[in-house]
Tab-separated table of C-alpha atoms in Angstrom:
chain	number	residue	atom	x	y	z
A	44	MET	CA	15.052	-0.802	1.656
A	45	ILE	CA	13.714	2.834	2.138
A	46	ARG	CA	16.693	5.085	1.851
A	47	VAL	CA	16.453	8.142	4.144
A	48	LEU	CA	18.317	11.358	4.319
A	49	LEU	CA	18.255	13.430	7.541
A	50	ALA	CA	18.581	17.075	7.425
A	51	ASP	CA	18.702	19.136	10.684
A	52	ASP	CA	21.065	21.564	12.152
A	53	GLN	CA	20.755	20.042	15.601
A	54	ALA	CA	22.981	16.799	15.996
A	55	LEU	CA	20.960	15.510	18.919
A	56	VAL	CA	17.760	15.677	16.874
A	57	ARG	CA	19.465	13.733	13.839
A	58	THR	CA	20.713	11.117	16.333
A	59	GLY	CA	17.211	10.547	17.654
A	60	PHE	CA	15.584	10.281	14.115
A	61	ARG	CA	18.556	7.981	12.976
A	62	MET	CA	17.784	5.605	15.881
A	63	ILE	CA	14.185	5.477	14.945
A	64	VAL	CA	14.849	4.825	11.337
A	65	GLU	CA	17.491	2.290	11.890
A	66	ASN	CA	15.501	0.321	14.158
A	67	ALA	CA	12.867	-0.261	11.069
A	68	PRO	CA	13.619	-3.410	9.277
A	69	ASP	CA	12.804	-1.844	5.774
A	70	MET	CA	14.700	1.519	6.196
A	71	GLU	CA	18.330	2.802	6.258
A	72	VAL	CA	19.957	6.245	7.012
A	73	VAL	CA	22.141	7.123	3.888
A	74	GLY	CA	23.397	10.578	5.179
A	75	GLU	CA	23.047	13.440	7.600
A	76	ALA	CA	23.157	17.088	6.727
A	77	GLY	CA	23.350	19.942	9.114
A	78	ASP	CA	22.078	22.728	6.837
A	79	GLY	CA	19.896	23.017	3.515
A	80	ALA	CA	22.936	23.473	1.428
A	81	GLU	CA	24.437	20.251	2.559
A	82	ALA	CA	21.160	18.364	2.298
A	83	ALA	CA	20.551	19.423	-1.291
A	84	ALA	CA	24.170	18.336	-2.063
A	85	MET	CA	23.914	15.094	-0.268
A	86	ALA	CA	20.462	14.299	-1.893
A	87	ALA	CA	22.100	14.640	-5.333
A	88	GLU	CA	24.956	12.379	-4.216
A	89	THR	CA	23.038	9.683	-2.330
A	90	GLY	CA	19.781	9.591	-4.099
A	91	PRO	CA	17.540	8.918	-1.047
A	92	ASP	CA	13.859	8.027	-1.385
A	93	ILE	CA	12.991	10.240	1.538
A	94	VAL	CA	14.511	13.425	2.964
A	95	LEU	CA	13.252	14.285	6.346
A	96	MET	CA	13.937	18.042	6.342
A	97	ASP	CA	14.023	20.585	9.153
A	98	VAL	CA	12.304	23.840	7.983
A	99	ARG	CA	14.535	26.029	9.941
A	100	MET	CA	18.249	25.888	9.464
A	101	PRO	CA	21.026	28.371	9.143
A	102	ASP	CA	22.059	29.887	5.794
A	103	VAL	CA	19.950	27.832	3.383
A	104	ASP	CA	16.669	26.712	5.141
A	105	GLY	CA	14.411	23.797	4.520
A	106	VAL	CA	12.280	25.539	2.109
A	107	GLU	CA	15.086	26.540	-0.236
A	108	ALA	CA	16.729	23.150	0.149
A	109	THR	CA	13.401	21.423	-0.855
A	110	ARG	CA	13.229	23.673	-3.808
A	111	ARG	CA	16.749	22.767	-4.902
A	112	ILE	CA	16.043	18.874	-4.505
A	113	CYS	CA	12.850	18.826	-6.365
A	114	ALA	CA	14.350	21.178	-9.016
A	115	GLY	CA	16.747	18.243	-10.116
A	116	GLY	CA	19.650	16.249	-9.100
A	117	ALA	CA	18.059	14.049	-6.586
A	118	GLY	CA	15.944	11.743	-8.763
A	119	HIS	CA	12.813	10.507	-7.147
A	120	ALA	CA	13.559	11.891	-3.664
A	121	ARG	CA	10.348	13.068	-1.673
A	122	ILE	CA	10.700	15.676	1.170
A	123	VAL	CA	8.966	15.440	4.410
A	124	ILE	CA	9.310	18.759	6.316
A	125	LEU	CA	9.732	18.620	10.091
A	126	THR	CA	8.653	21.406	12.321
A	127	THR	CA	8.180	22.265	15.897
A	128	PHE	CA	4.846	24.025	15.351
A	129	ASP	CA	1.992	22.844	13.328
A	130	LEU	CA	1.327	26.215	11.801
A	131	ASP	CA	4.821	27.376	10.792
A	132	GLU	CA	4.915	30.134	8.246
A	133	TYR	CA	7.676	28.342	6.312
A	134	VAL	CA	5.616	25.161	5.791
A	135	TYR	CA	3.126	26.264	3.097
A	136	ALA	CA	6.155	27.695	1.054
A	137	ALA	CA	8.082	24.294	1.501
A	138	LEU	CA	4.778	22.391	0.296
A	139	HIS	CA	4.682	24.720	-2.663
A	140	ALA	CA	8.424	24.168	-3.401
A	141	GLY	CA	7.575	20.437	-3.601
A	142	ALA	CA	7.592	18.830	-0.083
A	143	SER	CA	5.078	15.864	0.294
A	144	GLY	CA	3.891	17.022	3.570
A	145	PHE	CA	5.129	17.811	6.932
A	146	LEU	CA	5.269	16.388	10.636
A	147	LEU	CA	5.731	17.624	14.006
A	148	LYS	CA	9.143	16.741	15.593
A	149	ASP	CA	7.149	15.308	18.594
A	150	THR	CA	5.541	12.746	16.193
A	151	LEU	CA	5.648	9.236	17.720
A	152	ALA	CA	8.272	6.899	16.379
A	153	ALA	CA	5.555	4.589	14.990
A	154	ASP	CA	3.868	7.528	13.217
A	155	LEU	CA	6.997	8.843	11.817
A	156	LEU	CA	7.997	5.419	10.073
A	157	SER	CA	4.272	5.041	8.893
A	158	ALA	CA	4.546	8.468	7.306
A	159	VAL	CA	7.791	7.640	5.609
A	160	ARG	CA	6.166	4.547	3.974
A	161	VAL	CA	3.148	6.494	2.914
A	162	VAL	CA	5.214	9.062	1.205
A	163	VAL	CA	7.194	6.378	-0.532
A	164	ARG	CA	4.062	5.105	-2.094
A	165	GLY	CA	3.306	8.508	-3.529
A	166	ASP	CA	0.875	9.771	-0.974
A	167	ALA	CA	1.010	12.761	1.294
A	168	VAL	CA	1.657	12.701	4.934
A	169	VAL	CA	-0.239	16.113	5.791
A	170	ALA	CA	-3.674	15.711	7.392
A	171	PRO	CA	-6.012	17.452	4.940
A	172	SER	CA	-7.619	19.578	7.735
A	173	VAL	CA	-4.178	20.605	9.012
A	174	THR	CA	-3.149	21.542	5.349
A	175	ARG	CA	-6.370	23.607	5.328
A	176	ARG	CA	-5.605	25.529	8.307
A	177	LEU	CA	-2.031	26.146	7.349
A	178	ILE	CA	-3.016	27.593	3.947
A	179	ASP	CA	-6.010	29.593	5.636
A	180	ARG	CA	-3.448	31.262	8.027
A	181	TYR	CA	-0.551	32.020	5.451
A	182	ALA	CA	-1.687	31.931	1.970
A	183	GLY	CA	-2.525	35.528	2.114
A	184	THR	CA	0.855	36.668	3.531
A	185	LEU	CA	2.972	34.925	0.735
A	186	PRO	CA	4.114	36.689	-2.427
A	187	GLU	CA	1.662	36.749	-5.354
A	188	ARG	CA	2.276	33.790	-7.636
A	189	PRO	CA	0.634	33.141	-11.163
A	190	ALA	CA	-2.867	31.282	-10.666
A	191	PRO	CA	-3.045	27.990	-12.429
A	192	THR	CA	-4.549	28.176	-15.895
A	193	ALA	CA	-8.371	27.981	-16.238
A	194	ALA	CA	-7.747	25.158	-18.829
A	195	GLY	CA	-6.808	23.092	-15.861
A	196	LEU	CA	-9.877	23.069	-14.010
A	197	ARG	CA	-11.805	22.770	-17.219
A	198	ALA	CA	-10.087	19.429	-17.860
A	199	LEU	CA	-11.834	18.094	-14.834
A	200	THR	CA	-15.440	16.835	-14.717
A	201	ASP	CA	-17.984	18.593	-12.580
A	202	ARG	CA	-17.707	15.688	-10.182
A	203	GLU	CA	-13.979	15.871	-10.112
A	204	ARG	CA	-14.140	19.588	-9.397
A	205	GLU	CA	-16.356	18.937	-6.579
A	206	VAL	CA	-14.209	16.416	-5.043
A	207	LEU	CA	-11.111	18.710	-5.477
A	208	ALA	CA	-13.024	21.547	-3.517
A	209	LEU	CA	-13.777	18.954	-0.624
A	210	ILE	CA	-10.222	17.902	-0.499
A	211	ALA	CA	-9.404	21.608	-0.091
A	212	ARG	CA	-12.094	21.975	2.662
A	213	GLY	CA	-10.088	19.230	4.650
A	214	LEU	CA	-12.400	16.213	3.998
A	215	SER	CA	-11.090	12.788	4.101
A	216	ASN	CA	-11.881	10.219	1.323
A	217	THR	CA	-14.379	8.551	3.716
A	218	GLU	CA	-15.929	11.838	4.417
A	219	ILE	CA	-16.087	12.987	0.671
A	220	GLY	CA	-17.721	9.617	-0.034
A	221	ALA	CA	-20.397	10.364	2.470
A	222	ARG	CA	-21.055	13.792	1.396
A	223	ILE	CA	-21.485	13.016	-2.438
A	224	HIS	CA	-23.015	9.483	-1.760
A	225	VAL	CA	-20.306	7.258	-3.297
A	226	THR	CA	-17.874	4.562	-2.062
A	227	GLU	CA	-14.498	5.479	-0.605
A	228	GLY	CA	-13.066	3.483	-3.636
A	229	THR	CA	-14.805	5.776	-6.185
A	230	VAL	CA	-13.342	8.728	-4.305
A	231	LYS	CA	-9.952	7.508	-4.629
A	232	THR	CA	-10.520	6.970	-8.308
A	233	HIS	CA	-11.577	10.500	-8.651
A	234	VAL	CA	-8.558	11.739	-6.622
A	235	SER	CA	-6.486	9.695	-8.883
A	236	ARG	CA	-7.778	11.188	-12.035
A	237	ILE	CA	-7.489	14.629	-10.546
A	238	LEU	CA	-3.866	14.394	-9.850
A	239	SER	CA	-3.326	12.867	-13.371
A	240	LYS	CA	-5.162	15.543	-15.091
A	241	LEU	CA	-3.693	18.410	-13.198
A	242	HIS	CA	-0.074	16.906	-13.226
A	243	LEU	CA	0.063	17.067	-9.426
A	244	ARG	CA	2.152	14.683	-7.321
A	245	ASP	CA	0.034	14.168	-4.329
A	246	ARG	CA	-3.038	15.363	-2.138
A	247	VAL	CA	-1.011	18.218	-0.768
A	248	GLN	CA	-0.382	19.655	-4.133
A	249	ALA	CA	-4.100	19.223	-5.065
A	250	VAL	CA	-4.919	21.477	-2.035
A	251	VAL	CA	-2.455	24.131	-2.901
A	252	TYR	CA	-3.883	23.825	-6.468
A	253	ALA	CA	-7.442	24.384	-5.285
A	254	TYR	CA	-6.529	27.630	-3.351
A	255	GLU	CA	-4.438	29.011	-6.222
A	256	SER	CA	-6.986	28.300	-8.911
A	257	GLY	CA	-9.627	30.024	-6.798
A	258	LEU	CA	-11.622	27.086	-6.504
A	259	ALA	CA	-10.932	27.209	-2.830
A	260	ARG	CA	-10.881	30.407	-0.836
A	261	SER	CA	-8.930	31.143	2.330
A	262	GLY	CA	-11.328	31.281	5.327
A	263	ARG	CA	-14.062	29.563	3.735
């Protein structure tokens, strides 16, 4: 069973997500939290596979809660940020803090369940094109962070750097394959090697890395 923790300051929203999750034969809700502090504490206590995290909550918001959970105490828990707007200024910060992606709160039930399963498998649920729009809009407004070392990019082959740049531009594996004239399976192999060499968790972190390393530029 996929163990899901719900974190949202609105009880009605949590009830709706609980009904969706518990109707899935392979999932169960292990807890509900009304704010970020409670979410981080419950994640450490219950050890969920997935935390569906509202980004805007009182006191401790979803970004800080994500940071706390990913920093330790919650094992293998992965975070999916839930937001009302697809270009929320907090979402990029949450991805940087360790979230595995984000969904809109009006996502169809079937798509929500599918996204949970995708994240459990170790992938991201953010469409690459949406991720690019998000970073394009907000990367310049965030506090300066140390750029990844040049050694990281030097560890990649020329082809892998090309694939990473295309990921950051919002291309899917199929589109990348067509662009560089290789099969989708070959692209997946390149992506896997990129994540391994750069010690990244998923495609979302790869996009963030590409922008912060200077391989990709906001607005290009």
